[in-house]
């Protein structure tokens, strides 16, 4: 007879290894500068960036939804390529760094932004708390 404890439960949380340090598979430190950023900093920085783009769109384009998306994509690609941070990430003290491969940051930023706009890759995470759009782009969000 199979017992419930053998199967686990969604209330037990995601499966994990005891003592595993988030980001260690990516070569990132356990804490401090360069460690994997905490969960809440990521969506907050996203909301700051989105709010900035909506505000600019309201001033220049009358708040057109397509203009919002285009501005958001342009801000992400431009700022990630040039500085490694978007304005929202800078305010919340996180940055995007390459962790695998040798692709230029421009290509990483385009892939990451395109997948982030699809929403689903942004809500699927691995054990290093790395969303799918970061996994595909070969990047990670770390603390400054």
CSV table of C-alpha atoms in Angstrom, one decimal:
chain,number,residue,atom,x,y,z
A,1,UNK,CA,0.0,0.0,0.0
A,2,UNK,CA,1.4,3.4,-0.9
A,3,UNK,CA,1.2,5.9,1.8
A,4,UNK,CA,0.7,9.7,1.3
A,5,UNK,CA,4.1,10.5,2.9
A,6,UNK,CA,5.8,8.3,0.3
A,7,UNK,CA,4.4,10.5,-2.5
A,8,UNK,CA,4.8,13.8,-0.8
A,9,UNK,CA,2.5,16.7,-1.0
A,10,UNK,CA,2.3,20.1,-2.5
A,11,UNK,CA,2.1,21.4,1.1
A,12,UNK,CA,5.6,20.0,1.7
A,13,UNK,CA,7.0,22.6,-0.8
A,14,UNK,CA,9.1,21.9,-3.8
A,15,UNK,CA,11.5,19.0,-3.6
A,16,UNK,CA,15.0,20.0,-2.6
A,17,UNK,CA,18.2,18.6,-1.3
A,18,UNK,CA,19.1,19.3,2.4
A,19,UNK,CA,22.0,21.8,2.5
A,20,UNK,CA,21.7,22.8,-1.1
A,21,UNK,CA,22.8,26.4,-1.6
A,22,UNK,CA,20.8,28.3,-4.3
A,23,UNK,CA,23.1,29.4,-7.1
A,24,UNK,CA,25.8,26.9,-6.4
A,25,UNK,CA,25.2,25.0,-9.6
A,26,UNK,CA,25.7,28.4,-11.4
A,27,UNK,CA,29.0,29.1,-9.6
A,28,UNK,CA,27.5,31.9,-7.5
A,29,UNK,CA,28.3,32.6,-3.9
A,30,UNK,CA,25.9,31.6,-1.1
A,31,UNK,CA,25.4,35.1,0.2
A,32,UNK,CA,26.5,38.7,-0.2
A,33,UNK,CA,27.4,40.5,-3.4
A,34,UNK,CA,26.9,38.3,-6.5
A,35,UNK,CA,24.6,35.8,-4.8
A,36,UNK,CA,21.2,34.8,-6.2
A,37,UNK,CA,18.8,37.7,-5.6
A,38,UNK,CA,15.9,37.2,-3.3
A,39,UNK,CA,12.5,36.4,-4.8
A,40,UNK,CA,10.7,39.7,-4.0
A,41,UNK,CA,13.3,42.0,-5.5
A,42,UNK,CA,12.6,40.5,-9.0
A,43,UNK,CA,8.9,41.2,-9.3
A,44,UNK,CA,9.3,44.6,-7.6
A,45,UNK,CA,11.9,45.6,-10.1
A,46,UNK,CA,9.7,44.4,-12.9
A,47,UNK,CA,6.8,46.5,-11.6
A,48,UNK,CA,9.1,49.6,-11.4
A,49,UNK,CA,10.2,49.1,-15.0
A,50,UNK,CA,6.7,48.5,-16.2
A,51,UNK,CA,5.4,51.6,-14.3
A,52,UNK,CA,8.2,53.7,-15.9
A,53,UNK,CA,7.3,52.4,-19.4
A,54,UNK,CA,3.5,53.0,-18.8
A,55,UNK,CA,4.3,56.5,-17.6
A,56,UNK,CA,6.4,57.3,-20.6
A,57,UNK,CA,3.8,55.7,-22.9
A,58,UNK,CA,1.0,57.8,-21.3
A,59,UNK,CA,3.0,61.0,-21.9
A,60,UNK,CA,4.2,60.2,-25.5
A,61,UNK,CA,1.6,57.8,-26.9
A,62,UNK,CA,-1.6,58.3,-24.9
A,63,UNK,CA,-1.1,55.1,-23.0
A,64,UNK,CA,-1.3,52.8,-26.0
A,65,UNK,CA,-0.9,49.1,-24.8
A,66,UNK,CA,1.3,48.2,-27.7
A,67,UNK,CA,3.5,51.2,-27.0
A,68,UNK,CA,3.8,49.9,-23.4
A,69,UNK,CA,5.1,46.6,-24.6
A,70,UNK,CA,7.5,48.0,-27.1
A,71,UNK,CA,8.9,50.5,-24.5
A,72,UNK,CA,9.2,47.7,-21.9
A,73,UNK,CA,11.1,45.5,-24.4
A,74,UNK,CA,13.3,48.4,-25.6
A,75,UNK,CA,14.2,49.4,-22.0
A,76,UNK,CA,15.0,45.9,-21.0
A,77,UNK,CA,17.2,45.1,-24.1
A,78,UNK,CA,18.9,48.5,-24.1
A,79,UNK,CA,19.7,48.7,-20.4
A,80,UNK,CA,20.6,45.1,-20.0
A,81,UNK,CA,23.0,45.3,-22.9
A,82,UNK,CA,24.7,48.5,-21.9
A,83,UNK,CA,24.6,48.3,-18.1
A,84,UNK,CA,23.5,44.8,-17.0
A,85,UNK,CA,20.6,46.4,-15.0
A,86,UNK,CA,17.2,47.9,-15.8
A,87,UNK,CA,16.2,51.1,-13.9
A,88,UNK,CA,14.0,49.0,-11.6
A,89,UNK,CA,16.8,46.5,-10.9
A,90,UNK,CA,19.2,49.3,-10.2
A,91,UNK,CA,16.8,50.7,-7.6
A,92,UNK,CA,16.3,47.3,-5.9
A,93,UNK,CA,20.1,46.5,-6.1
A,94,UNK,CA,20.0,43.5,-8.4
A,95,UNK,CA,21.6,42.9,-11.8
A,96,UNK,CA,21.6,40.4,-14.6
A,97,UNK,CA,24.9,38.5,-15.2
A,98,UNK,CA,25.8,35.8,-17.7
A,99,UNK,CA,26.4,32.4,-16.1
A,100,UNK,CA,26.9,30.1,-19.1
A,101,UNK,CA,28.0,30.1,-22.7
A,102,UNK,CA,29.8,32.8,-24.6
A,103,UNK,CA,26.9,34.7,-26.2
A,104,UNK,CA,27.1,38.5,-26.3
A,105,UNK,CA,24.9,40.3,-23.8
A,106,UNK,CA,22.8,41.8,-26.6
A,107,UNK,CA,21.6,38.3,-27.7
A,108,UNK,CA,21.0,37.3,-24.1
A,109,UNK,CA,19.0,40.4,-23.4
A,110,UNK,CA,16.8,39.9,-26.5
A,111,UNK,CA,16.1,36.2,-25.7
A,112,UNK,CA,15.5,37.0,-22.0
A,113,UNK,CA,13.1,39.9,-22.8
A,114,UNK,CA,11.2,38.0,-25.5
A,115,UNK,CA,10.6,35.0,-23.2
A,116,UNK,CA,9.7,37.3,-20.3
A,117,UNK,CA,7.0,38.9,-22.4
A,118,UNK,CA,5.4,35.4,-22.9
A,119,UNK,CA,4.9,35.4,-19.1
A,120,UNK,CA,4.9,31.6,-18.7
A,121,UNK,CA,8.7,31.2,-18.7
A,122,UNK,CA,8.9,33.9,-16.0
A,123,UNK,CA,6.8,31.9,-13.6
A,124,UNK,CA,8.6,28.5,-14.0
A,125,UNK,CA,11.6,28.3,-11.8
A,126,UNK,CA,14.4,25.8,-11.1
A,127,UNK,CA,16.1,24.9,-7.8
A,128,UNK,CA,18.5,27.9,-8.1
A,129,UNK,CA,15.4,30.2,-8.2
A,130,UNK,CA,16.3,30.9,-11.8
A,131,UNK,CA,13.2,31.5,-14.0
A,132,UNK,CA,13.1,29.7,-17.3
A,133,UNK,CA,13.8,32.9,-19.3
A,134,UNK,CA,17.1,33.2,-17.4
A,135,UNK,CA,17.9,29.6,-17.9
A,136,UNK,CA,17.4,29.8,-21.7
A,137,UNK,CA,19.3,33.1,-21.9
A,138,UNK,CA,22.2,31.8,-19.7
A,139,UNK,CA,21.8,34.6,-17.2
A,140,UNK,CA,21.0,34.9,-13.5
A,141,UNK,CA,19.7,37.8,-11.3
A,142,UNK,CA,22.2,38.5,-8.5
A,143,UNK,CA,22.5,41.1,-5.7
A,144,UNK,CA,24.7,44.1,-6.1
